[in-house]
PDB file of C-alpha atoms in Angstrom:
ATOM      1  CA  MET A   1      58.135  51.488 171.407  1.00  0.00           C
ATOM      2  CA  LYS A   2      59.667  53.389 174.322  1.00  0.00           C
ATOM      3  CA  ILE A   3      63.022  55.102 173.653  1.00  0.00           C
ATOM      4  CA  THR A   4      65.190  56.316 176.547  1.00  0.00           C
ATOM      5  CA  ILE A   5      68.468  58.132 175.881  1.00  0.00           C
ATOM      6  CA  TYR A   6      70.611  57.618 178.970  1.00  0.00           C
ATOM      7  CA  ASP A   7      73.659  59.263 177.389  1.00  0.00           C
ATOM      8  CA  GLY A   8      74.919  60.566 174.065  1.00  0.00           C
ATOM      9  CA  GLY A   9      71.983  62.831 173.289  1.00  0.00           C
ATOM     10  CA  GLU A  10      74.015  66.038 173.542  1.00  0.00           C
ATOM     11  CA  THR A  11      77.516  64.798 172.741  1.00  0.00           C
ATOM     12  CA  ILE A  12      79.409  63.036 169.993  1.00  0.00           C
ATOM     13  CA  GLY A  13      79.566  59.426 171.176  1.00  0.00           C
ATOM     14  CA  GLY A  14      78.808  58.054 174.603  1.00  0.00           C
ATOM     15  CA  ASN A  15      75.648  56.512 173.168  1.00  0.00           C
ATOM     16  CA  LYS A  16      73.499  54.575 175.628  1.00  0.00           C
ATOM     17  CA  ILE A  17      70.060  54.321 174.041  1.00  0.00           C
ATOM     18  CA  HIS A  18      67.470  51.914 175.422  1.00  0.00           C
ATOM     19  CA  LEU A  19      64.537  50.584 173.406  1.00  0.00           C
ATOM     20  CA  GLU A  20      61.645  48.679 174.895  1.00  0.00           C
ATOM     21  CA  ASP A  21      58.377  47.341 173.597  1.00  0.00           C
ATOM     22  CA  ARG A  22      56.083  44.684 175.003  1.00  0.00           C
ATOM     23  CA  ARG A  23      58.412  41.815 174.120  1.00  0.00           C
ATOM     24  CA  THR A  24      61.993  43.086 173.990  1.00  0.00           C
ATOM     25  CA  GLY A  25      64.454  45.463 175.640  1.00  0.00           C
ATOM     26  CA  LEU A  26      67.630  46.486 173.795  1.00  0.00           C
ATOM     27  CA  PHE A  27      70.518  48.887 174.229  1.00  0.00           C
ATOM     28  CA  LEU A  28      71.884  50.591 171.133  1.00  0.00           C
ATOM     29  CA  ASP A  29      75.580  50.843 172.027  1.00  0.00           C
ATOM     30  CA  PHE A  30      76.877  51.466 175.544  1.00  0.00           C
ATOM     31  CA  GLY A  31      79.837  53.760 175.050  1.00  0.00           C
ATOM     32  CA  MET A  32      82.139  55.978 177.093  1.00  0.00           C
ATOM     33  CA  ASN A  33      81.247  59.656 177.111  1.00  0.00           C
ATOM     34  CA  PHE A  34      84.683  61.179 176.517  1.00  0.00           C
ATOM     35  CA  ARG A  35      83.550  64.704 177.364  1.00  0.00           C
ATOM     36  CA  LYS A  36      82.250  63.669 180.785  1.00  0.00           C
ATOM     37  CA  TYR A  37      85.237  61.406 181.471  1.00  0.00           C
ATOM     38  CA  SER A  38      87.673  64.237 180.673  1.00  0.00           C
ATOM     39  CA  GLU A  39      86.217  66.311 183.502  1.00  0.00           C
ATOM     40  CA  TYR A  40      87.634  63.821 186.015  1.00  0.00           C
ATOM     41  CA  PHE A  41      90.223  61.613 184.335  1.00  0.00           C
ATOM     42  CA  GLN A  42      93.310  61.836 182.159  1.00  0.00           C
ATOM     43  CA  GLU A  43      95.479  59.225 180.473  1.00  0.00           C
ATOM     44  CA  TYR A  44      97.232  58.159 183.690  1.00  0.00           C
ATOM     45  CA  LEU A  45      94.479  59.143 186.106  1.00  0.00           C
ATOM     46  CA  ARG A  46      91.635  56.658 185.914  1.00  0.00           C
ATOM     47  CA  GLU A  47      88.833  55.334 188.098  1.00  0.00           C
ATOM     48  CA  ARG A  48      89.969  52.962 190.835  1.00  0.00           C
ATOM     49  CA  SER A  49      89.724  49.458 189.388  1.00  0.00           C
ATOM     50  CA  SER A  50      89.522  47.929 192.867  1.00  0.00           C
ATOM     51  CA  ARG A  51      86.276  49.833 193.486  1.00  0.00           C
ATOM     52  CA  GLY A  52      84.361  48.314 190.569  1.00  0.00           C
ATOM     53  CA  ILE A  53      81.645  50.654 189.304  1.00  0.00           C
ATOM     54  CA  HIS A  54      81.610  52.774 192.477  1.00  0.00           C
ATOM     55  CA  ASP A  55      83.525  55.744 191.045  1.00  0.00           C
ATOM     56  CA  LEU A  56      81.645  55.761 187.738  1.00  0.00           C
ATOM     57  CA  LEU A  57      78.288  55.748 189.526  1.00  0.00           C
ATOM     58  CA  SER A  58      79.360  58.439 191.999  1.00  0.00           C
ATOM     59  CA  LEU A  59      80.489  60.726 189.163  1.00  0.00           C
ATOM     60  CA  ASP A  60      77.368  60.037 187.050  1.00  0.00           C
ATOM     61  CA  LEU A  61      79.469  58.581 184.238  1.00  0.00           C
ATOM     62  CA  ILE A  62      77.162  55.585 183.860  1.00  0.00           C
ATOM     63  CA  PRO A  63      73.390  55.458 184.419  1.00  0.00           C
ATOM     64  CA  LYS A  64      72.155  54.251 187.785  1.00  0.00           C
ATOM     65  CA  LEU A  65      70.418  51.083 186.624  1.00  0.00           C
ATOM     66  CA  ARG A  66      70.330  47.481 187.800  1.00  0.00           C
ATOM     67  CA  ILE A  67      72.156  46.122 184.741  1.00  0.00           C
ATOM     68  CA  TYR A  68      75.798  45.735 185.775  1.00  0.00           C
ATOM     69  CA  ARG A  69      78.050  42.782 186.535  1.00  0.00           C
ATOM     70  CA  PRO A  70      77.514  41.664 190.154  1.00  0.00           C
ATOM     71  CA  ASP A  71      81.258  41.159 190.602  1.00  0.00           C
ATOM     72  CA  LEU A  72      81.841  44.893 189.942  1.00  0.00           C
ATOM     73  CA  ILE A  73      79.516  46.002 192.738  1.00  0.00           C
ATOM     74  CA  PRO A  74      81.379  46.679 196.008  1.00  0.00           C
ATOM     75  CA  SER A  75      79.685  46.271 199.361  1.00  0.00           C
ATOM     76  CA  ASP A  76      78.997  50.008 199.742  1.00  0.00           C
ATOM     77  CA  VAL A  77      76.905  50.141 196.544  1.00  0.00           C
ATOM     78  CA  ASN A  78      73.328  48.860 196.763  1.00  0.00           C
ATOM     79  CA  PRO A  79      72.056  48.042 193.259  1.00  0.00           C
ATOM     80  CA  MET A  80      68.551  47.420 194.605  1.00  0.00           C
ATOM     81  CA  GLU A  81      68.209  51.199 194.915  1.00  0.00           C
ATOM     82  CA  PHE A  82      68.365  51.490 191.118  1.00  0.00           C
ATOM     83  CA  PRO A  83      65.562  50.778 188.643  1.00  0.00           C
ATOM     84  CA  GLU A  84      65.741  47.593 186.603  1.00  0.00           C
ATOM     85  CA  VAL A  85      65.302  47.735 182.840  1.00  0.00           C
ATOM     86  CA  ARG A  86      64.911  44.832 180.480  1.00  0.00           C
ATOM     87  CA  VAL A  87      67.996  44.167 178.350  1.00  0.00           C
ATOM     88  CA  ASP A  88      67.760  41.211 175.976  1.00  0.00           C
ATOM     89  CA  ALA A  89      70.866  42.293 174.045  1.00  0.00           C
ATOM     90  CA  VAL A  90      73.199  45.164 173.206  1.00  0.00           C
ATOM     91  CA  LEU A  91      73.371  46.096 169.522  1.00  0.00           C
ATOM     92  CA  LEU A  92      76.914  47.323 169.011  1.00  0.00           C
ATOM     93  CA  SER A  93      77.503  49.553 165.999  1.00  0.00           C
ATOM     94  CA  HIS A  94      81.325  49.450 165.957  1.00  0.00           C
ATOM     95  CA  ALA A  95      84.462  49.062 168.062  1.00  0.00           C
ATOM     96  CA  HIS A  96      85.250  52.699 168.908  1.00  0.00           C
ATOM     97  CA  LEU A  97      85.268  53.234 172.676  1.00  0.00           C
ATOM     98  CA  ASP A  98      82.739  56.058 172.574  1.00  0.00           C
ATOM     99  CA  HIS A  99      80.250  53.418 171.420  1.00  0.00           C
ATOM    100  CA  CYS A 100      81.453  50.267 173.180  1.00  0.00           C
ATOM    101  CA  GLY A 101      83.682  51.390 176.070  1.00  0.00           C
ATOM    102  CA  ASN A 102      81.195  50.704 178.885  1.00  0.00           C
ATOM    103  CA  VAL A 103      79.817  47.416 177.538  1.00  0.00           C
ATOM    104  CA  GLY A 104      82.299  45.515 179.707  1.00  0.00           C
ATOM    105  CA  LEU A 105      80.492  46.780 182.823  1.00  0.00           C
ATOM    106  CA  LEU A 106      77.201  45.165 181.850  1.00  0.00           C
ATOM    107  CA  ASN A 107      75.926  41.942 183.356  1.00  0.00           C
ATOM    108  CA  GLY A 108      77.689  39.023 181.690  1.00  0.00           C
ATOM    109  CA  GLU A 109      74.337  37.388 180.929  1.00  0.00           C
ATOM    110  CA  ILE A 110      73.476  40.163 178.449  1.00  0.00           C
ATOM    111  CA  PRO A 111      74.278  39.051 174.870  1.00  0.00           C
ATOM    112  CA  LEU A 112      76.267  41.246 172.503  1.00  0.00           C
ATOM    113  CA  VAL A 113      75.187  41.659 168.866  1.00  0.00           C
ATOM    114  CA  ALA A 114      77.904  42.874 166.485  1.00  0.00           C
ATOM    115  CA  SER A 115      79.478  42.276 163.098  1.00  0.00           C
ATOM    116  CA  PRO A 116      82.165  39.580 162.796  1.00  0.00           C
ATOM    117  CA  PHE A 117      84.789  42.285 162.174  1.00  0.00           C
ATOM    118  CA  THR A 118      83.783  44.149 165.334  1.00  0.00           C
ATOM    119  CA  LEU A 119      83.885  41.001 167.454  1.00  0.00           C
ATOM    120  CA  ALA A 120      87.337  40.152 166.088  1.00  0.00           C
ATOM    121  CA  ILE A 121      88.654  43.652 166.874  1.00  0.00           C
ATOM    122  CA  LEU A 122      87.273  43.613 170.422  1.00  0.00           C
ATOM    123  CA  LYS A 123      88.657  40.135 171.085  1.00  0.00           C
ATOM    124  CA  ALA A 124      92.108  41.193 169.837  1.00  0.00           C
ATOM    125  CA  ILE A 125      92.037  44.294 172.059  1.00  0.00           C
ATOM    126  CA  LYS A 126      91.260  42.180 175.105  1.00  0.00           C
ATOM    127  CA  ASP A 127      93.888  39.553 174.250  1.00  0.00           C
ATOM    128  CA  THR A 128      96.659  42.138 173.912  1.00  0.00           C
ATOM    129  CA  SER A 129      95.852  44.734 176.582  1.00  0.00           C
ATOM    130  CA  ARG A 130      95.828  44.809 180.345  1.00  0.00           C
ATOM    131  CA  SER A 131      92.545  43.883 181.951  1.00  0.00           C
ATOM    132  CA  THR A 132      90.362  46.960 182.405  1.00  0.00           C
ATOM    133  CA  SER A 133      86.606  47.304 182.398  1.00  0.00           C
ATOM    134  CA  GLY A 134      86.860  49.146 179.076  1.00  0.00           C
ATOM    135  CA  SER A 135      88.494  46.172 177.350  1.00  0.00           C
ATOM    136  CA  GLU A 136      86.462  43.411 179.020  1.00  0.00           C
ATOM    137  CA  ILE A 137      83.769  43.238 176.372  1.00  0.00           C
ATOM    138  CA  VAL A 138      84.057  39.814 174.737  1.00  0.00           C
ATOM    139  CA  TYR A 139      85.277  38.171 177.949  1.00  0.00           C
ATOM    140  CA  PHE A 140      86.282  39.366 181.413  1.00  0.00           C
ATOM    141  CA  SER A 141      88.052  38.436 184.634  1.00  0.00           C
ATOM    142  CA  PRO A 142      85.427  38.344 187.404  1.00  0.00           C
ATOM    143  CA  ARG A 143      86.344  40.291 190.529  1.00  0.00           C
ATOM    144  CA  GLU A 144      86.295  38.868 194.030  1.00  0.00           C
ATOM    145  CA  ALA A 145      85.810  40.879 197.212  1.00  0.00           C
ATOM    146  CA  LYS A 146      88.902  41.152 199.378  1.00  0.00           C
ATOM    147  CA  GLU A 147      88.533  39.078 202.516  1.00  0.00           C
ATOM    148  CA  GLY A 148      87.330  41.285 205.345  1.00  0.00           C
ATOM    149  CA  GLU A 149      86.923  44.344 203.089  1.00  0.00           C
ATOM    150  CA  GLY A 150      83.984  44.053 200.712  1.00  0.00           C
ATOM    151  CA  ARG A 151      84.575  47.514 199.290  1.00  0.00           C
ATOM    152  CA  LEU A 152      87.736  46.312 197.531  1.00  0.00           C
ATOM    153  CA  LEU A 153      87.442  44.042 194.497  1.00  0.00           C
ATOM    154  CA  LEU A 154      90.380  42.001 193.219  1.00  0.00           C
ATOM    155  CA  SER A 155      90.765  40.271 189.852  1.00  0.00           C
ATOM    156  CA  SER A 156      90.476  36.499 189.787  1.00  0.00           C
ATOM    157  CA  LYS A 157      92.390  34.072 187.599  1.00  0.00           C
ATOM    158  CA  ARG A 158      89.294  33.056 185.611  1.00  0.00           C
ATOM    159  CA  TYR A 159      87.891  34.248 182.300  1.00  0.00           C
ATOM    160  CA  LEU A 160      84.150  34.394 181.705  1.00  0.00           C
ATOM    161  CA  GLY A 161      82.721  34.980 178.243  1.00  0.00           C
ATOM    162  CA  ARG A 162      79.531  36.494 176.911  1.00  0.00           C
ATOM    163  CA  LYS A 163      77.046  35.229 174.381  1.00  0.00           C
ATOM    164  CA  LEU A 164      78.214  36.752 171.090  1.00  0.00           C
ATOM    165  CA  ILE A 165      75.629  37.136 168.343  1.00  0.00           C
ATOM    166  CA  PHE A 166      77.134  37.837 164.943  1.00  0.00           C
ATOM    167  CA  THR A 167      75.309  39.710 162.192  1.00  0.00           C
ATOM    168  CA  ASP A 168      76.844  37.729 159.318  1.00  0.00           C
ATOM    169  CA  GLU A 169      78.453  34.367 158.691  1.00  0.00           C
ATOM    170  CA  ILE A 170      81.818  33.786 160.349  1.00  0.00           C
ATOM    171  CA  SER A 171      84.696  31.651 159.174  1.00  0.00           C
ATOM    172  CA  GLU A 172      85.996  28.665 161.088  1.00  0.00           C
ATOM    173  CA  GLU A 173      89.222  30.600 161.744  1.00  0.00           C
ATOM    174  CA  LEU A 174      87.303  33.453 163.365  1.00  0.00           C
ATOM    175  CA  ARG A 175      85.181  31.052 165.393  1.00  0.00           C
ATOM    176  CA  LEU A 176      88.308  29.419 166.817  1.00  0.00           C
ATOM    177  CA  PHE A 177      89.911  32.815 167.470  1.00  0.00           C
ATOM    178  CA  LEU A 178      86.877  34.043 169.421  1.00  0.00           C
ATOM    179  CA  LEU A 179      86.703  30.907 171.550  1.00  0.00           C
ATOM    180  CA  ASP A 180      90.407  30.727 172.379  1.00  0.00           C
ATOM    181  CA  THR A 181      92.786  32.872 174.426  1.00  0.00           C
ATOM    182  CA  PRO A 182      96.575  32.826 174.674  1.00  0.00           C
ATOM    183  CA  ARG A 183      96.458  32.522 178.460  1.00  0.00           C
ATOM    184  CA  ARG A 184      93.626  30.337 179.759  1.00  0.00           C
ATOM    185  CA  GLU A 185      90.228  28.916 178.886  1.00  0.00           C
ATOM    186  CA  ILE A 186      87.239  31.222 178.514  1.00  0.00           C
ATOM    187  CA  GLU A 187      84.270  29.822 180.412  1.00  0.00           C
ATOM    188  CA  GLY A 188      80.752  30.297 179.088  1.00  0.00           C
ATOM    189  CA  LEU A 189      81.522  32.113 175.834  1.00  0.00           C
ATOM    190  CA  SER A 190      79.086  31.126 173.086  1.00  0.00           C
ATOM    191  CA  LEU A 191      78.510  32.072 169.457  1.00  0.00           C
ATOM    192  CA  GLU A 192      75.160  32.426 167.737  1.00  0.00           C
ATOM    193  CA  SER A 193      73.867  33.924 164.506  1.00  0.00           C
ATOM    194  CA  ILE A 194      71.337  36.725 164.616  1.00  0.00           C
ATOM    195  CA  GLU A 195      68.827  34.497 162.807  1.00  0.00           C
ATOM    196  CA  GLU A 196      68.884  32.027 165.709  1.00  0.00           C
ATOM    197  CA  THR A 197      67.931  34.590 168.347  1.00  0.00           C
ATOM    198  CA  GLY A 198      64.354  35.333 167.353  1.00  0.00           C
ATOM    199  CA  LEU A 199      65.098  39.056 167.664  1.00  0.00           C
ATOM    200  CA  GLU A 200      63.412  41.118 164.955  1.00  0.00           C
ATOM    201  CA  ILE A 201      66.592  42.872 163.850  1.00  0.00           C
ATOM    202  CA  GLU A 202      68.237  43.495 160.493  1.00  0.00           C
ATOM    203  CA  ALA A 203      71.886  44.542 160.282  1.00  0.00           C
ATOM    204  CA  PHE A 204      73.410  46.673 157.514  1.00  0.00           C
ATOM    205  CA  GLU A 205      77.105  47.297 156.903  1.00  0.00           C
ATOM    206  CA  VAL A 206      77.961  51.009 156.724  1.00  0.00           C
ATOM    207  CA  ASP A 207      81.163  52.892 155.956  1.00  0.00           C
ATOM    208  CA  HIS A 208      83.156  54.394 158.825  1.00  0.00           C
ATOM    209  CA  SER A 209      86.772  54.887 159.889  1.00  0.00           C
ATOM    210  CA  ILE A 210      86.900  51.385 161.393  1.00  0.00           C
ATOM    211  CA  TYR A 211      86.084  48.023 159.869  1.00  0.00           C
ATOM    212  CA  GLY A 212      82.848  46.318 160.828  1.00  0.00           C
ATOM    213  CA  ALA A 213      80.646  49.385 161.354  1.00  0.00           C
ATOM    214  CA  THR A 214      76.988  48.364 161.336  1.00  0.00           C
ATOM    215  CA  GLY A 215      73.574  49.984 161.330  1.00  0.00           C
ATOM    216  CA  TYR A 216      70.442  48.236 162.567  1.00  0.00           C
ATOM    217  CA  LEU A 217      66.754  48.148 161.777  1.00  0.00           C
ATOM    218  CA  VAL A 218      64.778  47.110 164.853  1.00  0.00           C
ATOM    219  CA  ARG A 219      61.246  45.960 164.150  1.00  0.00           C
ATOM    220  CA  GLY A 220      58.440  45.989 166.689  1.00  0.00           C
ATOM    221  CA  GLU A 221      55.238  47.897 167.324  1.00  0.00           C
ATOM    222  CA  THR A 222      57.196  50.725 165.711  1.00  0.00           C
ATOM    223  CA  SER A 223      60.278  50.133 163.567  1.00  0.00           C
ATOM    224  CA  LEU A 224      63.440  52.103 164.310  1.00  0.00           C
ATOM    225  CA  ALA A 225      66.658  52.540 162.324  1.00  0.00           C
ATOM    226  CA  TYR A 226      69.942  53.125 164.154  1.00  0.00           C
ATOM    227  CA  THR A 227      72.965  54.152 162.123  1.00  0.00           C
ATOM    228  CA  GLY A 228      75.690  54.317 164.767  1.00  0.00           C
ATOM    229  CA  ASP A 229      78.501  56.281 163.090  1.00  0.00           C
ATOM    230  CA  LEU A 230      78.713  56.416 159.317  1.00  0.00           C
ATOM    231  CA  ARG A 231      80.266  58.490 156.574  1.00  0.00           C
ATOM    232  CA  MET A 232      79.332  59.327 153.014  1.00  0.00           C
ATOM    233  CA  HIS A 233      82.811  60.134 151.681  1.00  0.00           C
ATOM    234  CA  GLY A 234      84.910  57.009 152.342  1.00  0.00           C
ATOM    235  CA  LYS A 235      85.981  54.510 149.716  1.00  0.00           C
ATOM    236  CA  ASN A 236      83.125  52.233 150.829  1.00  0.00           C
ATOM    237  CA  ARG A 237      80.511  55.007 150.893  1.00  0.00           C
ATOM    238  CA  LYS A 238      78.209  52.942 148.675  1.00  0.00           C
ATOM    239  CA  LYS A 239      77.584  50.653 151.648  1.00  0.00           C
ATOM    240  CA  THR A 240      76.218  53.606 153.608  1.00  0.00           C
ATOM    241  CA  LYS A 241      73.915  54.658 150.774  1.00  0.00           C
TER     242      LYS A 241
END
């Protein structure tokens, strides 16, 4: 198994860890690196949304890989210059932005594996917040190039969804919540259990300061355990042990 740490190796959070063996490629989280972001941005000073991933690539805030949503690539960015890595899914440990905040940039064809609690939290964040790449995890508004100026990307009036793979059974109420939106229909969003995927992954609930935190055991030529964030002192610490 080949392990590549694209981010998060020397910081708290910002995890972007890629695993690959002969059959499967996976990302373990794809979070925002707050330390790097703080060198350029503040609460009211953010990357230019109309430039897609241009600013984040230019500032080395995301890895230069051919894995991002095509609608976020302006005409002055050539993704063919970047290496392509296999990504069959992203295993998301929990809904804190330092672990999930860049997932919304990834190609919409890449499935997202997470606990039912985490999926519910991320869906609620998207439903109730303005559309930014950081919140566009469960579903997103595809951008369209401005006529005559391909460097500028404008939001459309459509919603596209991802394939969501849940680590445990979900209720009918949660299923309906994930598939619906208060504004308009989500195209292409689908739900699947982890058992249906054929991925050799086991998920384990762990204790953390947010509901739904999950660790994973990835089996392959070599097995690997990924804890995400966990704690040993919370009221649910027995789940971690």
